[in-house]
């Protein structure tokens, strides 16, 4: 393209490019301003006239050509322009920074497989962005951008940070962004992001932090954030985030915390093809690993939360945050915050949609032991045995009821003492008032109702009273009952103590 074929505004851009100067078409009296306040919204930039229109093919020739000047650093710095046609840099190598701020693109830019230094499309309107497998040596910035189509960055390699703060993306299709298998060398910075459709980040790696503070992710009934296998080198932040759809982070690895304070999870979602197979899920964190999971201040979640085989150092959430159905099998953690009585934590374990999950009770008991609250740990393990009993055969349930009533499955040993004392008092009073007759009066020892009752109750002790005296009538039946009760107590105490010792 010859210089003579350019429009007046294109000539300005052409002259400024070799020296890296900015061309601001919004107001000519402030050519170097970084203020993005523009009375003409880029979303409506399709109506801008020729004084603000630059053909995409002109920009392509500048970026891929050899338009430079000695001792100058060339850069495309254009603000407030309408880019007509398609900016096609597919597979191109662009050694110059690209800064197209507050611009309106008539067509989706094609940066597929391009190699660039730095790309800044802040506050611009783009129908979509096709930049899969792009290589960016610096940062990629879409701050305040309006992109109703899909941002396609699958397989991208971004050496610096990726900025999506306050951007509005998606709405024309099912996906708002594809960042699957991408690598970002620094942070993904997206506070205030508004996304309509799925954010797809499966297999992506973010070396820094992933910030979604106050973001709004909307894909009702489907997946809002899809990041299985996502790796984050620092923390995942979502303070005051609102997700209308499933946040799917199965198998994600987060070095620091998953920070979801004051977050909202509404509606939940289902994986494609499984709409009828399972209930809606708000948080899918199965097999996820992080130092902490923080849900303090979050609104009560109405759809499911799946934590199967996840690993967290600390889980911080009030009991009322959790939804009616959860999955907890294999979940491991070191501590729960805030510190609460065991009874308040047990309610969550009863909500597991797979029913009785022994591992969940073991983990909760272990967390109480780590903080030295053995009484709470015993309460949890007793609840485990009671929950287990409900699934046994009738005869096993009867034996379990006996163990529960007498010694609390070994976790309430004081109960056995209480039963023994009560039976001892009953037997001593009865036989004190109704002394049994001696079998051989000449050789019988002096009758003692207390010792006689002890002889009946404790099968391993022999004070020679039981065999020397023979009660008659109803007191004989009482002796049979005391002997049976003694054997029952002895057996249940031995079983319970054995279980308790094995737990230690």
JSON list of N, CA and C in Angstrom, two decimals, residues 282-345:
[
{"chain": "A", "resi": 282, "resn": "UNK", "atom": "N", "xyz": [-23.22, -26.12, 42.54]},
{"chain": "A", "resi": 282, "resn": "UNK", "atom": "CA", "xyz": [-22.68, -24.76, 42.57]},
{"chain": "A", "resi": 282, "resn": "UNK", "atom": "C", "xyz": [-21.16, -24.77, 42.58]},
{"chain": "A", "resi": 283, "resn": "UNK", "atom": "N", "xyz": [-20.56, -25.65, 43.39]},
{"chain": "A", "resi": 283, "resn": "UNK", "atom": "CA", "xyz": [-19.10, -25.74, 43.51]},
{"chain": "A", "resi": 283, "resn": "UNK", "atom": "C", "xyz": [-18.66, -27.18, 43.32]},
{"chain": "A", "resi": 284, "resn": "UNK", "atom": "N", "xyz": [-17.90, -27.42, 42.27]},
{"chain": "A", "resi": 284, "resn": "UNK", "atom": "CA", "xyz": [-17.34, -28.75, 42.04]},
{"chain": "A", "resi": 284, "resn": "UNK", "atom": "C", "xyz": [-15.84, -28.64, 42.32]},
{"chain": "A", "resi": 285, "resn": "UNK", "atom": "N", "xyz": [-15.45, -29.06, 43.53]},
{"chain": "A", "resi": 285, "resn": "UNK", "atom": "CA", "xyz": [-14.07, -28.96, 43.98]},
{"chain": "A", "resi": 285, "resn": "UNK", "atom": "C", "xyz": [-13.46, -30.34, 44.27]},
{"chain": "A", "resi": 286, "resn": "UNK", "atom": "N", "xyz": [-14.04, -31.37, 43.72]},
{"chain": "A", "resi": 286, "resn": "UNK", "atom": "CA", "xyz": [-13.49, -32.72, 43.95]},
{"chain": "A", "resi": 286, "resn": "UNK", "atom": "C", "xyz": [-12.06, -32.80, 43.43]},
{"chain": "A", "resi": 287, "resn": "UNK", "atom": "N", "xyz": [-11.21, -33.45, 44.22]},
{"chain": "A", "resi": 287, "resn": "UNK", "atom": "CA", "xyz": [-9.79, -33.65, 43.89]},
{"chain": "A", "resi": 287, "resn": "UNK", "atom": "C", "xyz": [-9.00, -32.33, 43.83]},
{"chain": "A", "resi": 288, "resn": "UNK", "atom": "N", "xyz": [-9.60, -31.26, 44.29]},
{"chain": "A", "resi": 288, "resn": "UNK", "atom": "CA", "xyz": [-8.90, -29.96, 44.32]},
{"chain": "A", "resi": 288, "resn": "UNK", "atom": "C", "xyz": [-7.92, -29.94, 45.50]},
{"chain": "A", "resi": 289, "resn": "UNK", "atom": "N", "xyz": [-6.83, -29.20, 45.34]},
{"chain": "A", "resi": 289, "resn": "UNK", "atom": "CA", "xyz": [-5.84, -29.06, 46.41]},
{"chain": "A", "resi": 289, "resn": "UNK", "atom": "C", "xyz": [-5.55, -27.58, 46.63]},
{"chain": "A", "resi": 290, "resn": "UNK", "atom": "N", "xyz": [-5.58, -27.15, 47.88]},
{"chain": "A", "resi": 290, "resn": "UNK", "atom": "CA", "xyz": [-5.28, -25.76, 48.22]},
{"chain": "A", "resi": 290, "resn": "UNK", "atom": "C", "xyz": [-4.90, -25.69, 49.69]},
{"chain": "A", "resi": 291, "resn": "UNK", "atom": "N", "xyz": [-4.18, -24.64, 50.04]},
{"chain": "A", "resi": 291, "resn": "UNK", "atom": "CA", "xyz": [-3.80, -24.47, 51.44]},
{"chain": "A", "resi": 291, "resn": "UNK", "atom": "C", "xyz": [-5.02, -24.17, 52.31]},
{"chain": "A", "resi": 292, "resn": "UNK", "atom": "N", "xyz": [-5.96, -23.38, 51.76]},
{"chain": "A", "resi": 292, "resn": "UNK", "atom": "CA", "xyz": [-7.16, -23.02, 52.51]},
{"chain": "A", "resi": 292, "resn": "UNK", "atom": "C", "xyz": [-8.35, -22.92, 51.56]},
{"chain": "A", "resi": 293, "resn": "UNK", "atom": "N", "xyz": [-9.53, -23.21, 52.07]},
{"chain": "A", "resi": 293, "resn": "UNK", "atom": "CA", "xyz": [-10.79, -22.92, 51.40]},
{"chain": "A", "resi": 293, "resn": "UNK", "atom": "C", "xyz": [-11.56, -21.99, 52.31]},
{"chain": "A", "resi": 294, "resn": "UNK", "atom": "N", "xyz": [-11.71, -20.75, 51.88]},
{"chain": "A", "resi": 294, "resn": "UNK", "atom": "CA", "xyz": [-12.32, -19.72, 52.72]},
{"chain": "A", "resi": 294, "resn": "UNK", "atom": "C", "xyz": [-13.66, -19.32, 52.14]},
{"chain": "A", "resi": 295, "resn": "UNK", "atom": "N", "xyz": [-14.74, -19.61, 52.88]},
{"chain": "A", "resi": 295, "resn": "UNK", "atom": "CA", "xyz": [-16.09, -19.25, 52.46]},
{"chain": "A", "resi": 295, "resn": "UNK", "atom": "C", "xyz": [-16.79, -18.39, 53.52]},
{"chain": "A", "resi": 296, "resn": "UNK", "atom": "N", "xyz": [-16.00, -17.72, 54.33]},
{"chain": "A", "resi": 296, "resn": "UNK", "atom": "CA", "xyz": [-16.59, -16.87, 55.38]},
{"chain": "A", "resi": 296, "resn": "UNK", "atom": "C", "xyz": [-17.41, -15.74, 54.75]},
{"chain": "A", "resi": 297, "resn": "UNK", "atom": "N", "xyz": [-18.58, -15.54, 55.30]},
{"chain": "A", "resi": 297, "resn": "UNK", "atom": "CA", "xyz": [-19.43, -14.46, 54.81]},
{"chain": "A", "resi": 297, "resn": "UNK", "atom": "C", "xyz": [-20.17, -14.78, 53.53]},
{"chain": "A", "resi": 298, "resn": "UNK", "atom": "N", "xyz": [-19.94, -15.94, 52.95]},
{"chain": "A", "resi": 298, "resn": "UNK", "atom": "CA", "xyz": [-20.64, -16.31, 51.73]},
{"chain": "A", "resi": 298, "resn": "UNK", "atom": "C", "xyz": [-22.12, -16.53, 52.02]},
{"chain": "A", "resi": 299, "resn": "UNK", "atom": "N", "xyz": [-22.95, -16.24, 51.02]},
{"chain": "A", "resi": 299, "resn": "UNK", "atom": "CA", "xyz": [-24.38, -16.48, 51.19]},
{"chain": "A", "resi": 299, "resn": "UNK", "atom": "C", "xyz": [-24.64, -17.99, 51.18]},
{"chain": "A", "resi": 300, "resn": "UNK", "atom": "N", "xyz": [-25.71, -18.44, 51.85]},
{"chain": "A", "resi": 300, "resn": "UNK", "atom": "CA", "xyz": [-26.03, -19.87, 51.84]},
{"chain": "A", "resi": 300, "resn": "UNK", "atom": "C", "xyz": [-26.14, -20.40, 50.41]},
{"chain": "A", "resi": 301, "resn": "UNK", "atom": "N", "xyz": [-25.49, -21.51, 50.16]},
{"chain": "A", "resi": 301, "resn": "UNK", "atom": "CA", "xyz": [-25.46, -22.10, 48.82]},
{"chain": "A", "resi": 301, "resn": "UNK", "atom": "C", "xyz": [-26.64, -23.06, 48.70]},
{"chain": "A", "resi": 302, "resn": "UNK", "atom": "N", "xyz": [-27.42, -22.90, 47.64]},
{"chain": "A", "resi": 302, "resn": "UNK", "atom": "CA", "xyz": [-28.62, -23.72, 47.49]},
{"chain": "A", "resi": 302, "resn": "UNK", "atom": "C", "xyz": [-28.39, -24.95, 46.62]},
{"chain": "A", "resi": 303, "resn": "UNK", "atom": "N", "xyz": [-27.40, -24.91, 45.74]},
{"chain": "A", "resi": 303, "resn": "UNK", "atom": "CA", "xyz": [-27.07, -26.08, 44.91]},
{"chain": "A", "resi": 303, "resn": "UNK", "atom": "C", "xyz": [-25.90, -26.83, 45.53]},
{"chain": "A", "resi": 304, "resn": "UNK", "atom": "N", "xyz": [-25.57, -27.98, 44.96]},
{"chain": "A", "resi": 304, "resn": "UNK", "atom": "CA", "xyz": [-24.61, -28.88, 45.59]},
{"chain": "A", "resi": 304, "resn": "UNK", "atom": "C", "xyz": [-23.19, -28.35, 45.65]},
{"chain": "A", "resi": 305, "resn": "UNK", "atom": "N", "xyz": [-22.44, -28.87, 46.61]},
{"chain": "A", "resi": 305, "resn": "UNK", "atom": "CA", "xyz": [-21.00, -28.62, 46.73]},
{"chain": "A", "resi": 305, "resn": "UNK", "atom": "C", "xyz": [-20.33, -29.99, 46.81]},
{"chain": "A", "resi": 306, "resn": "UNK", "atom": "N", "xyz": [-19.44, -30.26, 45.86]},
{"chain": "A", "resi": 306, "resn": "UNK", "atom": "CA", "xyz": [-18.77, -31.55, 45.80]},
{"chain": "A", "resi": 306, "resn": "UNK", "atom": "C", "xyz": [-17.30, -31.38, 46.19]},
{"chain": "A", "resi": 307, "resn": "UNK", "atom": "N", "xyz": [-16.89, -32.14, 47.21]},
{"chain": "A", "resi": 307, "resn": "UNK", "atom": "CA", "xyz": [-15.53, -32.04, 47.76]},
{"chain": "A", "resi": 307, "resn": "UNK", "atom": "C", "xyz": [-14.87, -33.41, 47.83]},
{"chain": "A", "resi": 308, "resn": "UNK", "atom": "N", "xyz": [-15.26, -34.33, 47.00]},
{"chain": "A", "resi": 308, "resn": "UNK", "atom": "CA", "xyz": [-14.71, -35.69, 47.09]},
{"chain": "A", "resi": 308, "resn": "UNK", "atom": "C", "xyz": [-13.21, -35.69, 46.80]},
{"chain": "A", "resi": 309, "resn": "UNK", "atom": "N", "xyz": [-12.47, -36.28, 47.73]},
{"chain": "A", "resi": 309, "resn": "UNK", "atom": "CA", "xyz": [-11.02, -36.46, 47.61]},
{"chain": "A", "resi": 309, "resn": "UNK", "atom": "C", "xyz": [-10.28, -35.13, 47.45]},
{"chain": "A", "resi": 310, "resn": "UNK", "atom": "N", "xyz": [-10.88, -34.05, 47.87]},
{"chain": "A", "resi": 310, "resn": "UNK", "atom": "CA", "xyz": [-10.19, -32.76, 47.89]},
{"chain": "A", "resi": 310, "resn": "UNK", "atom": "C", "xyz": [-9.27, -32.69, 49.10]},
{"chain": "A", "resi": 311, "resn": "UNK", "atom": "N", "xyz": [-8.26, -31.83, 49.03]},
{"chain": "A", "resi": 311, "resn": "UNK", "atom": "CA", "xyz": [-7.30, -31.68, 50.12]},
{"chain": "A", "resi": 311, "resn": "UNK", "atom": "C", "xyz": [-7.12, -30.20, 50.45]},
{"chain": "A", "resi": 312, "resn": "UNK", "atom": "N", "xyz": [-7.44, -29.85, 51.69]},
{"chain": "A", "resi": 312, "resn": "UNK", "atom": "CA", "xyz": [-7.29, -28.47, 52.15]},
{"chain": "A", "resi": 312, "resn": "UNK", "atom": "C", "xyz": [-6.60, -28.48, 53.51]},
{"chain": "A", "resi": 313, "resn": "UNK", "atom": "N", "xyz": [-5.77, -27.47, 53.75]},
{"chain": "A", "resi": 313, "resn": "UNK", "atom": "CA", "xyz": [-5.21, -27.33, 55.08]},
{"chain": "A", "resi": 313, "resn": "UNK", "atom": "C", "xyz": [-6.26, -26.87, 56.07]},
{"chain": "A", "resi": 314, "resn": "UNK", "atom": "N", "xyz": [-7.01, -25.83, 55.69]},
{"chain": "A", "resi": 314, "resn": "UNK", "atom": "CA", "xyz": [-8.04, -25.26, 56.55]},
{"chain": "A", "resi": 314, "resn": "UNK", "atom": "C", "xyz": [-9.29, -25.04, 55.69]},
{"chain": "A", "resi": 315, "resn": "UNK", "atom": "N", "xyz": [-10.44, -25.35, 56.25]},
{"chain": "A", "resi": 315, "resn": "UNK", "atom": "CA", "xyz": [-11.72, -25.00, 55.64]},
{"chain": "A", "resi": 315, "resn": "UNK", "atom": "C", "xyz": [-12.42, -24.04, 56.59]},
{"chain": "A", "resi": 316, "resn": "UNK", "atom": "N", "xyz": [-12.70, -22.85, 56.08]},
{"chain": "A", "resi": 316, "resn": "UNK", "atom": "CA", "xyz": [-13.32, -21.82, 56.91]},
{"chain": "A", "resi": 316, "resn": "UNK", "atom": "C", "xyz": [-14.69, -21.49, 56.34]},
{"chain": "A", "resi": 317, "resn": "UNK", "atom": "N", "xyz": [-15.73, -21.95, 57.02]},
{"chain": "A", "resi": 317, "resn": "UNK", "atom": "CA", "xyz": [-17.10, -21.72, 56.56]},
{"chain": "A", "resi": 317, "resn": "UNK", "atom": "C", "xyz": [-18.06, -21.98, 57.70]},
{"chain": "A", "resi": 318, "resn": "UNK", "atom": "N", "xyz": [-19.07, -21.15, 57.83]},
{"chain": "A", "resi": 318, "resn": "UNK", "atom": "CA", "xyz": [-20.12, -21.38, 58.82]},
{"chain": "A", "resi": 318, "resn": "UNK", "atom": "C", "xyz": [-21.00, -22.53, 58.35]},
{"chain": "A", "resi": 319, "resn": "UNK", "atom": "N", "xyz": [-21.58, -23.31, 59.27]},
{"chain": "A", "resi": 319, "resn": "UNK", "atom": "CA", "xyz": [-22.42, -24.45, 58.86]},
{"chain": "A", "resi": 319, "resn": "UNK", "atom": "C", "xyz": [-23.57, -24.07, 57.94]},
{"chain": "A", "resi": 320, "resn": "UNK", "atom": "N", "xyz": [-24.12, -22.85, 58.12]},
{"chain": "A", "resi": 320, "resn": "UNK", "atom": "CA", "xyz": [-25.28, -22.47, 57.31]},
{"chain": "A", "resi": 320, "resn": "UNK", "atom": "C", "xyz": [-24.93, -22.16, 55.86]},
{"chain": "A", "resi": 321, "resn": "UNK", "atom": "N", "xyz": [-23.65, -22.09, 55.52]},
{"chain": "A", "resi": 321, "resn": "UNK", "atom": "CA", "xyz": [-23.25, -21.85, 54.14]},
{"chain": "A", "resi": 321, "resn": "UNK", "atom": "C", "xyz": [-23.52, -23.07, 53.27]},
{"chain": "A", "resi": 322, "resn": "UNK", "atom": "N", "xyz": [-23.39, -24.27, 53.84]},
{"chain": "A", "resi": 322, "resn": "UNK", "atom": "CA", "xyz": [-23.43, -25.49, 53.03]},
{"chain": "A", "resi": 322, "resn": "UNK", "atom": "C", "xyz": [-24.83, -25.80, 52.53]},
{"chain": "A", "resi": 323, "resn": "UNK", "atom": "N", "xyz": [-24.94, -26.39, 51.35]},
{"chain": "A", "resi": 323, "resn": "UNK", "atom": "CA", "xyz": [-26.25, -26.65, 50.73]},
{"chain": "A", "resi": 323, "resn": "UNK", "atom": "C", "xyz": [-26.89, -27.93, 51.25]},
{"chain": "A", "resi": 324, "resn": "UNK", "atom": "N", "xyz": [-28.10, -28.26, 50.76]},
{"chain": "A", "resi": 324, "resn": "UNK", "atom": "CA", "xyz": [-28.78, -29.48, 51.23]},
{"chain": "A", "resi": 324, "resn": "UNK", "atom": "C", "xyz": [-28.08, -30.76, 50.82]},
{"chain": "A", "resi": 325, "resn": "UNK", "atom": "N", "xyz": [-27.29, -30.75, 49.73]},
{"chain": "A", "resi": 325, "resn": "UNK", "atom": "CA", "xyz": [-26.59, -31.98, 49.37]},
{"chain": "A", "resi": 325, "resn": "UNK", "atom": "C", "xyz": [-25.13, -31.68, 49.05]},
{"chain": "A", "resi": 326, "resn": "UNK", "atom": "N", "xyz": [-24.27, -32.55, 49.55]},
{"chain": "A", "resi": 326, "resn": "UNK", "atom": "CA", "xyz": [-22.82, -32.41, 49.38]},
{"chain": "A", "resi": 326, "resn": "UNK", "atom": "C", "xyz": [-22.23, -33.78, 49.07]},
{"chain": "A", "resi": 327, "resn": "UNK", "atom": "N", "xyz": [-20.96, -33.78, 48.66]},
{"chain": "A", "resi": 327, "resn": "UNK", "atom": "CA", "xyz": [-20.19, -35.01, 48.53]},
{"chain": "A", "resi": 327, "resn": "UNK", "atom": "C", "xyz": [-18.88, -34.82, 49.29]},
{"chain": "A", "resi": 328, "resn": "UNK", "atom": "N", "xyz": [-18.63, -35.69, 50.28]},
{"chain": "A", "resi": 328, "resn": "UNK", "atom": "CA", "xyz": [-17.51, -35.50, 51.19]},
{"chain": "A", "resi": 328, "resn": "UNK", "atom": "C", "xyz": [-16.56, -36.68, 51.24]},
{"chain": "A", "resi": 329, "resn": "UNK", "atom": "N", "xyz": [-16.85, -37.76, 50.56]},
{"chain": "A", "resi": 329, "resn": "UNK", "atom": "CA", "xyz": [-16.03, -38.95, 50.68]},
{"chain": "A", "resi": 329, "resn": "UNK", "atom": "C", "xyz": [-14.60, -38.67, 50.21]},
{"chain": "A", "resi": 330, "resn": "UNK", "atom": "N", "xyz": [-13.63, -38.97, 51.06]},
{"chain": "A", "resi": 330, "resn": "UNK", "atom": "CA", "xyz": [-12.23, -38.76, 50.72]},
{"chain": "A", "resi": 330, "resn": "UNK", "atom": "C", "xyz": [-11.72, -37.36, 50.99]},
{"chain": "A", "resi": 331, "resn": "UNK", "atom": "N", "xyz": [-12.58, -36.43, 51.40]},
{"chain": "A", "resi": 331, "resn": "UNK", "atom": "CA", "xyz": [-12.13, -35.08, 51.73]},
{"chain": "A", "resi": 331, "resn": "UNK", "atom": "C", "xyz": [-11.20, -35.11, 52.93]},
{"chain": "A", "resi": 332, "resn": "UNK", "atom": "N", "xyz": [-10.05, -34.44, 52.82]},
{"chain": "A", "resi": 332, "resn": "UNK", "atom": "CA", "xyz": [-9.12, -34.35, 53.94]},
{"chain": "A", "resi": 332, "resn": "UNK", "atom": "C", "xyz": [-8.81, -32.89, 54.24]},
{"chain": "A", "resi": 333, "resn": "UNK", "atom": "N", "xyz": [-8.63, -32.60, 55.52]},
{"chain": "A", "resi": 333, "resn": "UNK", "atom": "CA", "xyz": [-8.31, -31.25, 55.97]},
{"chain": "A", "resi": 333, "resn": "UNK", "atom": "C", "xyz": [-7.67, -31.36, 57.34]},
{"chain": "A", "resi": 334, "resn": "UNK", "atom": "N", "xyz": [-6.97, -30.29, 57.72]},
{"chain": "A", "resi": 334, "resn": "UNK", "atom": "CA", "xyz": [-6.31, -30.29, 59.03]},
{"chain": "A", "resi": 334, "resn": "UNK", "atom": "C", "xyz": [-7.16, -29.61, 60.10]},
{"chain": "A", "resi": 335, "resn": "UNK", "atom": "N", "xyz": [-7.90, -28.57, 59.70]},
{"chain": "A", "resi": 335, "resn": "UNK", "atom": "CA", "xyz": [-8.66, -27.81, 60.70]},
{"chain": "A", "resi": 335, "resn": "UNK", "atom": "C", "xyz": [-9.89, -27.21, 60.06]},
{"chain": "A", "resi": 336, "resn": "UNK", "atom": "N", "xyz": [-10.90, -26.95, 60.92]},
{"chain": "A", "resi": 336, "resn": "UNK", "atom": "CA", "xyz": [-12.12, -26.26, 60.51]},
{"chain": "A", "resi": 336, "resn": "UNK", "atom": "C", "xyz": [-12.25, -24.97, 61.29]},
{"chain": "A", "resi": 337, "resn": "UNK", "atom": "N", "xyz": [-12.66, -23.92, 60.62]},
{"chain": "A", "resi": 337, "resn": "UNK", "atom": "CA", "xyz": [-12.91, -22.64, 61.28]},
{"chain": "A", "resi": 337, "resn": "UNK", "atom": "C", "xyz": [-14.31, -22.16, 60.87]},
{"chain": "A", "resi": 338, "resn": "UNK", "atom": "N", "xyz": [-15.00, -21.46, 61.80]},
{"chain": "A", "resi": 338, "resn": "UNK", "atom": "CA", "xyz": [-14.64, -21.21, 63.19]},
{"chain": "A", "resi": 338, "resn": "UNK", "atom": "C", "xyz": [-14.80, -22.47, 64.05]},
{"chain": "A", "resi": 339, "resn": "UNK", "atom": "N", "xyz": [-14.22, -22.43, 65.25]},
{"chain": "A", "resi": 339, "resn": "UNK", "atom": "CA", "xyz": [-14.34, -23.57, 66.15]},
{"chain": "A", "resi": 339, "resn": "UNK", "atom": "C", "xyz": [-15.76, -23.64, 66.69]},
{"chain": "A", "resi": 340, "resn": "UNK", "atom": "N", "xyz": [-16.40, -24.80, 66.48]},
{"chain": "A", "resi": 340, "resn": "UNK", "atom": "CA", "xyz": [-17.80, -24.98, 66.86]},
{"chain": "A", "resi": 340, "resn": "UNK", "atom": "C", "xyz": [-17.97, -26.33, 67.54]},
{"chain": "A", "resi": 341, "resn": "UNK", "atom": "N", "xyz": [-19.04, -26.50, 68.32]},
{"chain": "A", "resi": 341, "resn": "UNK", "atom": "CA", "xyz": [-19.32, -27.81, 68.92]},
{"chain": "A", "resi": 341, "resn": "UNK", "atom": "C", "xyz": [-19.54, -28.86, 67.83]},
{"chain": "A", "resi": 342, "resn": "UNK", "atom": "N", "xyz": [-19.25, -30.10, 68.17]},
{"chain": "A", "resi": 342, "resn": "UNK", "atom": "CA", "xyz": [-19.36, -31.18, 67.19]},
{"chain": "A", "resi": 342, "resn": "UNK", "atom": "C", "xyz": [-20.77, -31.31, 66.65]},
{"chain": "A", "resi": 343, "resn": "UNK", "atom": "N", "xyz": [-21.78, -31.06, 67.47]},
{"chain": "A", "resi": 343, "resn": "UNK", "atom": "CA", "xyz": [-23.16, -31.22, 67.03]},
{"chain": "A", "resi": 343, "resn": "UNK", "atom": "C", "xyz": [-23.48, -30.33, 65.84]},
{"chain": "A", "resi": 344, "resn": "UNK", "atom": "N", "xyz": [-22.88, -29.14, 65.77]},
{"chain": "A", "resi": 344, "resn": "UNK", "atom": "CA", "xyz": [-23.16, -28.22, 64.67]},
{"chain": "A", "resi": 344, "resn": "UNK", "atom": "C", "xyz": [-22.46, -28.66, 63.38]},
{"chain": "A", "resi": 345, "resn": "UNK", "atom": "N", "xyz": [-21.36, -29.36, 63.51]},
{"chain": "A", "resi": 345, "resn": "UNK", "atom": "CA", "xyz": [-20.66, -29.84, 62.32]},
{"chain": "A", "resi": 345, "resn": "UNK", "atom": "C", "xyz": [-21.25, -31.15, 61.79]}
]
